[in-house]
């Protein structure tokens, strides 16, 4: 990314807008880079949880990026990992205490996953890959962009699970029905599995598949929006080759199958041939006999 | 006997009923990342068993004998993550020096474990469930065994389904996630064990 002067959408690289767009779409941590999976699966039983978790992570991400960027020239390279961890853990503890004090319900709902923001790969990954190499302002907006991308992704997961699992949107029953306890009888059907653990895996699988599909469609239109475009194009080329090879293999298989069928038919046919040959042979013998008799007659005459 | 009974309950709950990966979503990154082959999945599982058991022991001791008496409980996140990072580093150095064969088989997985949220997660859950040090160690060991079972099973499924013909968009990670979803459904069945 750094060697190019222009980033996605022709925005100047490292400008606030480019950083935010990058985190939101191009390098969306959850749906494109596939990191930070633990909270995105664990707490997304509804969209509100997703928003709070996302905002808490965004806060930690942006501020720890700023601090790490500020101390990047002071900290020796050998101890940078523990130093970064301490910075991140301090901000997480801050969030933990504030949420415990002012949002006890949300704190109870998110539980152990608030302190676990420390080991969220997104935060450490950005510190290592971006903040330790860039200035404070771009690092701040990088954190904001990545954080908002994460928030959007997990809110979307939460929304799908909520709609399918409990028939609510942001905890409000939709379609005007009272979902609460008796939804089986009137109102929106609930598919409880979606608020249970398996649903998290399923919804995330379908969202990533959707993202893959969108990328493919964009490529086919010739609009490469990301640096992943080239890689994906190579992949599609490889996939096409593989498909061609598959088709060839299938054609060969069919031929082989036909050949086998023919072989199976052969014995029957040989029998038929034999019978025919015998008949012909008999006919020929008779003819020969007739001819011989006629000859004999002629001779006797 | 009551102690042993409660320890067995903790072990079954941690390894099967509340499986660390499939119902608590801790350690998802290695679960999805290192499950391509059964061998490497098993290696990762062994390394996790080793580190989590050790980490829950050390964190339990520090929490009970340092943080509680000095009223520093609010620092537990920072202290635990530093302890775990140092512990992983020490284990790596120790293994390299004294157990080269073990280091060769587990070495590459050790640095990855620092960012495995299952390690910190177990240490924090031990505290929030108010386990004593022994219960904490049993909980850690059982959790790690549950992780190993899950990751080896997933690796087995992935080896079988790798060359299956699936829709283009579902190739790769979505298929792995769907396999995990089916495994998670199976593990929901264990919730009957709690009785």
Coordinates of C-alpha atoms in Angstrom, one line a residue:
Chain A
X1 CA 0.0 0.0 0.0
X2 CA 2.7 2.4 0.9
X3 CA 4.5 2.6 -2.4
X4 CA 1.4 3.8 -4.2
X5 CA 0.6 7.4 -3.9
X6 CA -3.1 7.0 -4.5
X7 CA -5.3 4.6 -2.5
X8 CA -8.7 3.2 -3.1
X9 CA -11.2 5.6 -4.9
X10 CA -8.3 7.9 -5.8
X11 CA -8.1 9.2 -2.3
X12 CA -4.6 10.4 -1.2
X13 CA -2.9 7.7 0.8
X14 CA -2.9 8.2 4.6
X15 CA -5.4 11.0 4.4
X16 CA -8.2 10.6 7.0
X17 CA -10.9 9.8 4.5
X18 CA -8.7 7.2 2.8
X19 CA -7.9 5.5 6.1
X20 CA -11.5 5.3 7.2
X21 CA -12.6 3.9 3.8
X22 CA -9.7 1.4 3.9
X23 CA -10.8 0.1 7.3
X24 CA -14.5 0.1 6.4
X25 CA -14.4 -1.6 3.1
X26 CA -11.1 -2.5 1.5
X27 CA -9.5 -4.1 4.6
X28 CA -12.6 -4.8 6.6
X29 CA -11.1 -6.7 9.5
X30 CA -13.9 -9.2 10.0
X31 CA -15.2 -9.9 6.5
X32 CA -12.0 -9.5 4.4
X33 CA -9.0 -10.0 6.7
X34 CA -10.9 -12.5 8.8
X35 CA -9.3 -11.4 12.1
X36 CA -10.9 -10.6 15.4
X37 CA -13.3 -13.5 15.1
X38 CA -13.8 -14.2 18.8
X39 CA -16.0 -11.2 19.8
X40 CA -17.6 -11.2 16.3
X41 CA -19.0 -14.6 17.0
X42 CA -19.5 -14.6 20.7
X43 CA -21.5 -11.5 21.5
X44 CA -23.4 -11.0 18.4
X45 CA -26.7 -12.5 19.7
X46 CA -28.2 -9.1 18.9
X47 CA -27.3 -5.9 17.1
X48 CA -27.1 -3.7 20.1
X49 CA -24.4 -5.9 21.7
X50 CA -22.6 -5.6 18.4
X51 CA -22.7 -1.8 18.4
X52 CA -21.4 -1.5 22.0
X53 CA -18.7 -4.1 21.5
X54 CA -17.7 -2.4 18.2
X55 CA -17.6 1.1 19.8
X56 CA -15.6 -0.1 22.8
X57 CA -13.1 -1.8 20.4
X58 CA -13.0 1.4 18.2
X59 CA -12.2 3.5 21.2
X60 CA -9.3 1.2 22.3
X61 CA -8.1 0.9 18.8
X62 CA -7.9 4.6 18.0
X63 CA -6.4 5.7 21.3
X64 CA -3.8 2.9 21.5
X65 CA -2.9 3.6 17.9
X66 CA -2.2 7.2 18.8
X67 CA -0.1 6.4 21.9
X68 CA 1.8 3.7 20.1
X69 CA 2.5 6.0 17.2
X70 CA 3.7 8.6 19.7
X71 CA 6.1 6.3 21.5
X72 CA 7.3 4.4 18.4
X73 CA 10.7 6.2 18.2
X74 CA 11.4 5.9 22.0
X75 CA 10.7 2.2 22.5
X76 CA 13.5 -0.2 21.5
X77 CA 12.6 -2.8 18.9
X78 CA 13.2 -5.7 21.2
X79 CA 10.7 -4.8 23.9
X80 CA 8.1 -3.3 21.6
X81 CA 5.6 -6.2 21.9
X82 CA 5.3 -6.1 25.7
X83 CA 5.2 -2.3 25.5
X84 CA 2.4 -2.3 23.0
X85 CA 0.5 -4.9 25.1
X86 CA 0.8 -2.7 28.2
X87 CA -0.6 0.3 26.3
X88 CA -3.5 -1.7 24.9
X89 CA -4.2 -3.4 28.2
X90 CA -4.3 0.0 30.0
X91 CA -7.0 1.3 27.6
X92 CA -9.0 -1.9 27.9
X93 CA -8.9 -1.6 31.6
X94 CA -10.2 2.0 31.3
X95 CA -13.1 0.8 29.1
X96 CA -13.7 -2.1 31.4
X97 CA -14.0 0.1 34.5
X98 CA -16.1 2.8 32.8
X99 CA -18.6 0.3 31.4
X100 CA -18.8 -1.5 34.7
X101 CA -19.7 1.8 36.4
X102 CA -22.1 3.4 33.9
X103 CA -23.5 0.5 31.8
X104 CA -23.9 -2.4 34.2
X105 CA -26.4 -4.2 32.0
X106 CA -24.3 -4.0 28.9
X107 CA -21.2 -5.0 31.0
X108 CA -23.1 -8.1 32.2
X109 CA -24.1 -9.0 28.6
X110 CA -20.6 -8.6 27.2
X111 CA -19.0 -10.3 30.2
X112 CA -15.5 -11.6 29.8
X113 CA -15.3 -10.3 26.2
X114 CA -14.6 -6.8 27.3
X115 CA -11.2 -7.6 29.0
X116 CA -10.6 -9.9 26.1
X117 CA -10.4 -6.9 23.7
X118 CA -6.7 -7.0 24.8
X119 CA -6.0 -10.1 22.7
X120 CA -8.2 -9.0 19.8
X121 CA -5.8 -9.5 16.9
X122 CA -7.2 -6.4 15.1
X123 CA -5.7 -4.1 17.7
X124 CA -2.3 -5.7 18.0
X125 CA -2.2 -6.2 14.3
X126 CA -2.9 -2.5 13.5
X127 CA -0.3 -1.4 16.2
X128 CA 2.3 -3.6 14.6
X129 CA 1.4 -3.1 10.9
X130 CA 0.4 0.6 10.9
X131 CA 0.8 2.7 14.1
X132 CA 4.4 1.7 14.7
X133 CA 5.4 3.0 11.3
X134 CA 3.2 6.1 10.8
X135 CA 2.4 9.4 12.4
X136 CA -0.2 10.1 15.0
X137 CA -3.0 11.6 12.9
X138 CA -3.1 8.9 10.2
X139 CA -2.8 6.3 13.0
X140 CA -5.8 7.8 14.8
X141 CA -8.0 7.7 11.6
X142 CA -6.7 4.2 10.8
X143 CA -8.0 3.1 14.2
X144 CA -11.3 4.9 13.6
X145 CA -11.7 3.3 10.2
X146 CA -10.8 -0.2 11.3
X147 CA -13.0 0.1 14.4
X148 CA -16.0 1.3 12.4
X149 CA -15.5 -1.5 9.8
X150 CA -15.4 -4.0 12.7
X151 CA -18.5 -2.3 14.3
X152 CA -20.4 -2.5 11.0
X153 CA -19.5 -6.1 10.4
X154 CA -20.5 -7.4 13.9
X155 CA -23.6 -5.2 14.0
X156 CA -24.6 -6.8 10.7
X157 CA -24.0 -10.3 12.1
X158 CA -25.9 -9.4 15.2
X159 CA -28.8 -8.0 13.2
X160 CA -29.2 -11.2 11.1
X161 CA -29.0 -13.4 14.1
X162 CA -31.5 -11.2 16.0
X163 CA -34.0 -11.1 13.1
X164 CA -33.8 -14.9 12.5
X165 CA -33.4 -15.9 16.1
X166 CA -35.8 -13.7 18.1
X167 CA -37.7 -11.7 15.5
X168 CA -36.5 -8.3 16.7
X169 CA -34.5 -5.5 15.2
X170 CA -32.3 -3.6 17.7
X171 CA -34.4 -5.3 20.5
X172 CA -37.7 -3.9 19.0
X173 CA -40.1 -6.6 17.7
X174 CA -40.8 -5.9 14.0
X175 CA -43.9 -6.3 11.9
X176 CA -45.9 -4.9 14.8
X177 CA -46.3 -8.2 16.6
X178 CA -45.5 -9.0 20.2
X179 CA -42.8 -11.5 19.8
X180 CA -41.9 -12.1 23.5
X181 CA -42.9 -15.5 24.6
X182 CA -45.7 -16.8 22.4
X183 CA -44.4 -16.0 19.0
X184 CA -45.0 -19.5 17.8
X185 CA -48.7 -18.9 17.8
X186 CA -48.9 -15.4 16.4
X187 CA -46.3 -13.1 14.8
X188 CA -42.8 -13.8 13.6
X189 CA -41.4 -17.3 13.8
X190 CA -38.3 -17.7 15.8
X191 CA -35.4 -19.9 14.8
X192 CA -33.7 -20.3 18.1
X193 CA -30.6 -21.9 16.7
X194 CA -29.5 -18.5 15.3
X195 CA -29.1 -17.0 18.8
X196 CA -27.3 -20.2 19.9
X197 CA -23.6 -20.7 19.1
X198 CA -24.1 -22.7 15.8
X199 CA -26.0 -19.7 14.3
X200 CA -23.0 -17.5 14.8
X201 CA -20.9 -19.7 12.6
X202 CA -23.6 -20.0 10.0
X203 CA -24.4 -16.3 9.7
X204 CA -20.7 -15.4 9.4
X205 CA -20.2 -18.1 6.8
X206 CA -23.0 -16.7 4.7
X207 CA -21.8 -13.1 5.1
X208 CA -18.3 -14.0 4.0
X209 CA -19.7 -15.9 1.0
X210 CA -21.8 -12.8 0.2
X211 CA -18.7 -10.6 0.4
X212 CA -16.9 -13.0 -2.0
X213 CA -19.8 -12.9 -4.4
X214 CA -19.8 -9.1 -4.3
X215 CA -16.1 -9.0 -5.0
X216 CA -16.5 -11.3 -7.9
X217 CA -19.3 -9.3 -9.4
X218 CA -17.2 -6.1 -9.1
X219 CA -14.3 -7.8 -10.8
X220 CA -16.4 -9.0 -13.7
X221 CA -17.4 -5.4 -14.3
X222 CA -13.7 -4.5 -14.3
X223 CA -13.9 -2.4 -11.2
X224 CA -11.1 -3.5 -9.1
X225 CA -11.6 -1.6 -5.8
X226 CA -8.9 -3.3 -3.8
X227 CA -5.4 -4.6 -3.9
X228 CA -7.0 -8.0 -3.3
X229 CA -8.4 -7.7 -6.8
X230 CA -5.3 -8.9 -8.5
X231 CA -4.9 -11.9 -6.2
X232 CA -8.6 -12.7 -6.7
X233 CA -8.2 -12.4 -10.5
X234 CA -5.4 -14.9 -10.4
X235 CA -7.5 -17.1 -8.3
X236 CA -10.4 -16.9 -10.7
X237 CA -8.0 -17.7 -13.6
X238 CA -6.8 -20.7 -11.7
X239 CA -10.3 -21.7 -10.9
X240 CA -11.3 -21.4 -14.6
X241 CA -8.4 -23.6 -15.6
X242 CA -9.4 -26.1 -12.9
X243 CA -12.9 -26.1 -14.3
X244 CA -11.7 -26.7 -17.8
X245 CA -9.6 -29.5 -16.6
X246 CA -12.6 -30.9 -14.8
X247 CA -14.7 -30.6 -17.9
X248 CA -12.1 -32.5 -19.9
X249 CA -11.9 -35.1 -17.2
X250 CA -15.7 -35.4 -17.2
X251 CA -15.7 -35.8 -21.0
X252 CA -13.0 -38.5 -20.7
X253 CA -15.0 -40.2 -18.0
X254 CA -18.1 -40.3 -20.2
X255 CA -16.1 -41.7 -23.1
X256 CA -14.7 -44.4 -20.8
X257 CA -18.2 -45.1 -19.5
X258 CA -19.4 -45.5 -23.1
X259 CA -16.5 -47.8 -23.9
X260 CA -17.4 -49.9 -20.9
X261 CA -21.0 -50.1 -22.0
X262 CA -19.9 -51.2 -25.5
X263 CA -17.7 -53.9 -24.0
X264 CA -20.7 -55.1 -22.0
X265 CA -22.7 -55.2 -25.2
X266 CA -20.0 -57.1 -27.0
X267 CA -20.6 -60.7 -25.7
X268 CA -24.3 -60.4 -26.7
X269 CA -23.4 -59.2 -30.1
X270 CA -20.8 -61.9 -30.6
X271 CA -23.5 -64.5 -29.8
X272 CA -25.7 -62.8 -32.3
X273 CA -22.9 -62.8 -34.8
X274 CA -22.2 -66.5 -34.1
X275 CA -25.8 -67.4 -34.7
X276 CA -25.9 -65.4 -37.9
X277 CA -22.7 -66.8 -39.0
X278 CA -24.0 -70.3 -38.3
X279 CA -27.2 -69.6 -40.2
X280 CA -25.2 -68.2 -43.1
X281 CA -22.8 -71.1 -43.0
X282 CA -25.8 -73.6 -43.1
X283 CA -27.3 -71.6 -45.9
X284 CA -24.0 -71.6 -47.7
X285 CA -23.7 -75.4 -47.2
X286 CA -27.2 -75.9 -48.5
X287 CA -26.4 -73.8 -51.5
X288 CA -23.3 -75.8 -52.0
X289 CA -25.3 -79.0 -51.6
X290 CA -27.9 -77.8 -54.1
X291 CA -25.2 -76.7 -56.4
X292 CA -23.4 -80.1 -56.1
X293 CA -26.7 -81.9 -56.6
X294 CA -27.4 -79.9 -59.7
X295 CA -23.9 -80.5 -60.9
X296 CA -24.3 -84.2 -60.2
X297 CA -27.6 -84.1 -62.1
X298 CA -25.9 -82.3 -64.9
X299 CA -23.0 -84.7 -64.8
X300 CA -25.4 -87.7 -64.8
X301 CA -27.2 -86.3 -67.7
Chain B
X1 CA -14.7 -36.9 48.0
X2 CA -16.9 -33.9 47.5
X3 CA -13.8 -32.1 46.3
X4 CA -13.1 -34.7 43.6
X5 CA -16.7 -34.7 42.6
X6 CA -16.8 -31.0 42.1
X7 CA -13.5 -31.2 40.1
X8 CA -15.0 -33.8 37.8
X9 CA -18.0 -31.6 37.3
X10 CA -15.8 -28.7 36.4
X11 CA -13.8 -30.8 34.0
X12 CA -16.8 -32.2 32.1
X13 CA -18.5 -28.8 32.0
X14 CA -15.3 -27.1 30.7
X15 CA -14.3 -29.7 28.1
X16 CA -17.7 -30.8 26.6
X17 CA -20.7 -28.8 27.8
X18 CA -19.2 -25.3 27.5
X19 CA -16.7 -26.2 24.8
X20 CA -14.2 -23.4 24.6
X21 CA -14.3 -23.0 20.9
X22 CA -17.8 -24.2 19.9
X23 CA -19.9 -22.5 22.6
X24 CA -17.7 -19.8 24.1
X25 CA -15.8 -18.7 20.9
X26 CA -12.4 -18.4 22.5
X27 CA -9.4 -19.3 20.5
X28 CA -11.3 -19.1 17.2
X29 CA -8.2 -17.8 15.3
X30 CA -6.0 -20.9 15.8
X31 CA -9.2 -23.1 15.5
X32 CA -9.8 -21.7 11.9
X33 CA -6.1 -21.1 11.1
X34 CA -4.3 -24.2 12.1
X35 CA -6.9 -26.8 11.3
X36 CA -5.9 -27.7 7.8
X37 CA -4.1 -30.9 8.7
X38 CA -4.7 -33.3 11.6
X39 CA -1.0 -33.4 12.5
X40 CA -0.6 -29.7 12.9
X41 CA -4.0 -29.4 14.7
X42 CA -2.8 -32.0 17.2
X43 CA 0.5 -30.2 17.7
X44 CA -1.4 -26.9 18.3
X45 CA -3.7 -28.7 20.7
X46 CA -0.8 -30.1 22.7
X47 CA 0.9 -26.7 22.9
X48 CA -2.4 -25.1 24.1
X49 CA -2.9 -27.8 26.8
X50 CA 0.6 -27.2 28.1
X51 CA 0.4 -23.4 28.1
X52 CA -3.2 -23.0 29.4
X53 CA -2.6 -25.4 32.3
X54 CA 0.6 -23.6 33.3
X55 CA -1.0 -20.2 32.8
X56 CA -4.1 -20.9 34.9
X57 CA -1.8 -22.2 37.6
X58 CA 0.5 -19.1 37.6
X59 CA -2.4 -16.6 37.2
X60 CA -4.3 -18.3 40.0
X61 CA -1.4 -18.1 42.3
X62 CA -0.7 -14.5 41.5
X63 CA -4.4 -13.5 41.8
X64 CA -4.8 -15.3 45.2
X65 CA -1.6 -14.3 46.8
X66 CA -0.7 -10.9 45.3
X67 CA -3.7 -9.1 43.7
X68 CA -6.3 -10.0 46.3
X69 CA -4.3 -9.1 49.5
X70 CA -3.1 -5.9 48.0
X71 CA -6.5 -4.9 46.7
X72 CA -5.2 -4.6 43.1
X73 CA -8.0 -6.8 41.5
X74 CA -8.8 -4.1 38.9
X75 CA -5.3 -4.6 37.4
X76 CA -5.9 -8.3 36.6
X77 CA -6.3 -7.9 32.8
X78 CA -2.9 -6.1 32.5
X79 CA -1.1 -8.5 34.9
X80 CA -2.5 -11.6 33.4
X81 CA -1.7 -10.7 29.8
X82 CA 1.9 -9.8 30.8
X83 CA 2.2 -13.0 32.8
X84 CA 1.0 -15.1 29.9
X85 CA 3.3 -13.3 27.4
X86 CA 6.3 -13.9 29.6
X87 CA 5.3 -17.4 30.4
X88 CA 5.1 -18.3 26.7
X89 CA 8.5 -16.7 26.1
X90 CA 10.0 -18.7 29.0
X91 CA 8.4 -21.9 27.9
X92 CA 9.8 -21.4 24.5
X93 CA 13.4 -20.7 25.8
X94 CA 13.2 -23.6 28.2
X95 CA 12.0 -26.0 25.6
X96 CA 14.7 -24.8 23.1
X97 CA 17.4 -25.4 25.6
X98 CA 16.3 -28.6 27.4
X99 CA 13.8 -30.4 25.2
X100 CA 14.8 -29.9 21.5
X101 CA 12.6 -32.6 20.1
X102 CA 9.5 -31.2 21.8
X103 CA 10.5 -27.7 20.8
X104 CA 10.8 -28.8 17.2
X105 CA 7.3 -30.3 17.2
X106 CA 5.5 -27.6 19.2
X107 CA 7.9 -24.6 18.7
X108 CA 6.2 -22.9 15.8
X109 CA 2.8 -22.9 17.6
X110 CA 4.1 -21.3 20.8
X111 CA 4.4 -17.6 19.7
X112 CA 0.9 -17.8 18.3
X113 CA -0.5 -18.8 21.7
X114 CA 0.2 -15.4 23.3
X115 CA -2.6 -13.9 21.2
X116 CA -4.8 -17.0 21.7
X117 CA -7.7 -15.5 23.6
X118 CA -8.5 -18.8 25.2
X119 CA -5.5 -18.5 27.5
X120 CA -6.4 -15.1 28.8
X121 CA -10.1 -16.1 28.7
X122 CA -9.6 -19.1 31.0
X123 CA -7.5 -17.0 33.4
X124 CA -10.2 -14.4 33.6
X125 CA -13.1 -16.9 33.8
X126 CA -11.3 -18.7 36.7
X127 CA -11.4 -15.4 38.5
X128 CA -14.9 -14.5 37.7
X129 CA -16.2 -18.0 38.6
X130 CA -14.3 -17.7 41.9
X131 CA -12.4 -20.9 41.5
X132 CA -9.5 -21.6 43.9
X133 CA -6.1 -22.4 42.5
X134 CA -6.7 -26.2 42.2
X135 CA -10.1 -25.8 40.6
X136 CA -8.6 -23.2 38.2
X137 CA -5.9 -25.6 37.1
X138 CA -8.5 -28.4 36.5
X139 CA -10.7 -25.9 34.6
X140 CA -7.7 -24.8 32.4
X141 CA -6.6 -28.4 31.6
X142 CA -10.2 -29.5 30.7
X143 CA -10.8 -26.4 28.6
X144 CA -7.6 -27.0 26.7
X145 CA -8.5 -30.7 26.2
X146 CA -11.9 -29.5 24.8
X147 CA -10.0 -27.2 22.4
X148 CA -7.8 -30.0 21.2
X149 CA -10.8 -32.3 20.7
X150 CA -12.6 -29.6 18.6
X151 CA -9.6 -28.6 16.5
X152 CA -8.6 -32.2 15.7
X153 CA -12.2 -33.0 14.7
X154 CA -12.4 -30.0 12.5
X155 CA -9.1 -30.9 10.9
X156 CA -10.4 -34.3 10.1
X157 CA -13.5 -32.9 8.5
X158 CA -11.4 -30.4 6.5
X159 CA -9.1 -33.1 5.2
X160 CA -12.2 -35.0 4.0
X161 CA -14.0 -32.1 2.4
X162 CA -11.1 -30.1 1.0
X163 CA -11.7 -31.2 -2.6
X164 CA -15.5 -31.2 -2.5
X165 CA -17.3 -29.3 -5.2
X166 CA -18.9 -26.4 -3.5
X167 CA -20.3 -23.1 -4.9
X168 CA -17.6 -20.7 -5.9
X169 CA -18.4 -18.1 -3.2
X170 CA -18.4 -20.7 -0.4
X171 CA -14.9 -22.0 -1.1
X172 CA -12.4 -21.7 1.8
X173 CA -13.5 -20.0 5.0
X174 CA -17.3 -20.1 4.6
X175 CA -17.2 -23.9 4.2
X176 CA -15.0 -24.2 7.3
X177 CA -17.4 -22.0 9.2
X178 CA -20.3 -24.1 8.1
X179 CA -18.5 -27.3 9.2
X180 CA -17.9 -25.7 12.6
X181 CA -21.6 -24.8 12.8
X182 CA -22.6 -28.4 12.3
X183 CA -20.0 -29.4 15.0
X184 CA -21.4 -26.8 17.3
X185 CA -24.9 -28.2 16.8
X186 CA -23.6 -31.6 17.8
X187 CA -21.9 -30.1 20.9
X188 CA -25.2 -28.4 21.9
X189 CA -26.3 -32.0 22.6
X190 CA -23.8 -32.2 25.5
X191 CA -25.7 -29.6 27.4
X192 CA -27.9 -32.5 28.7
X193 CA -24.9 -33.8 30.6
X194 CA -25.0 -31.0 33.1
X195 CA -28.1 -32.4 34.6

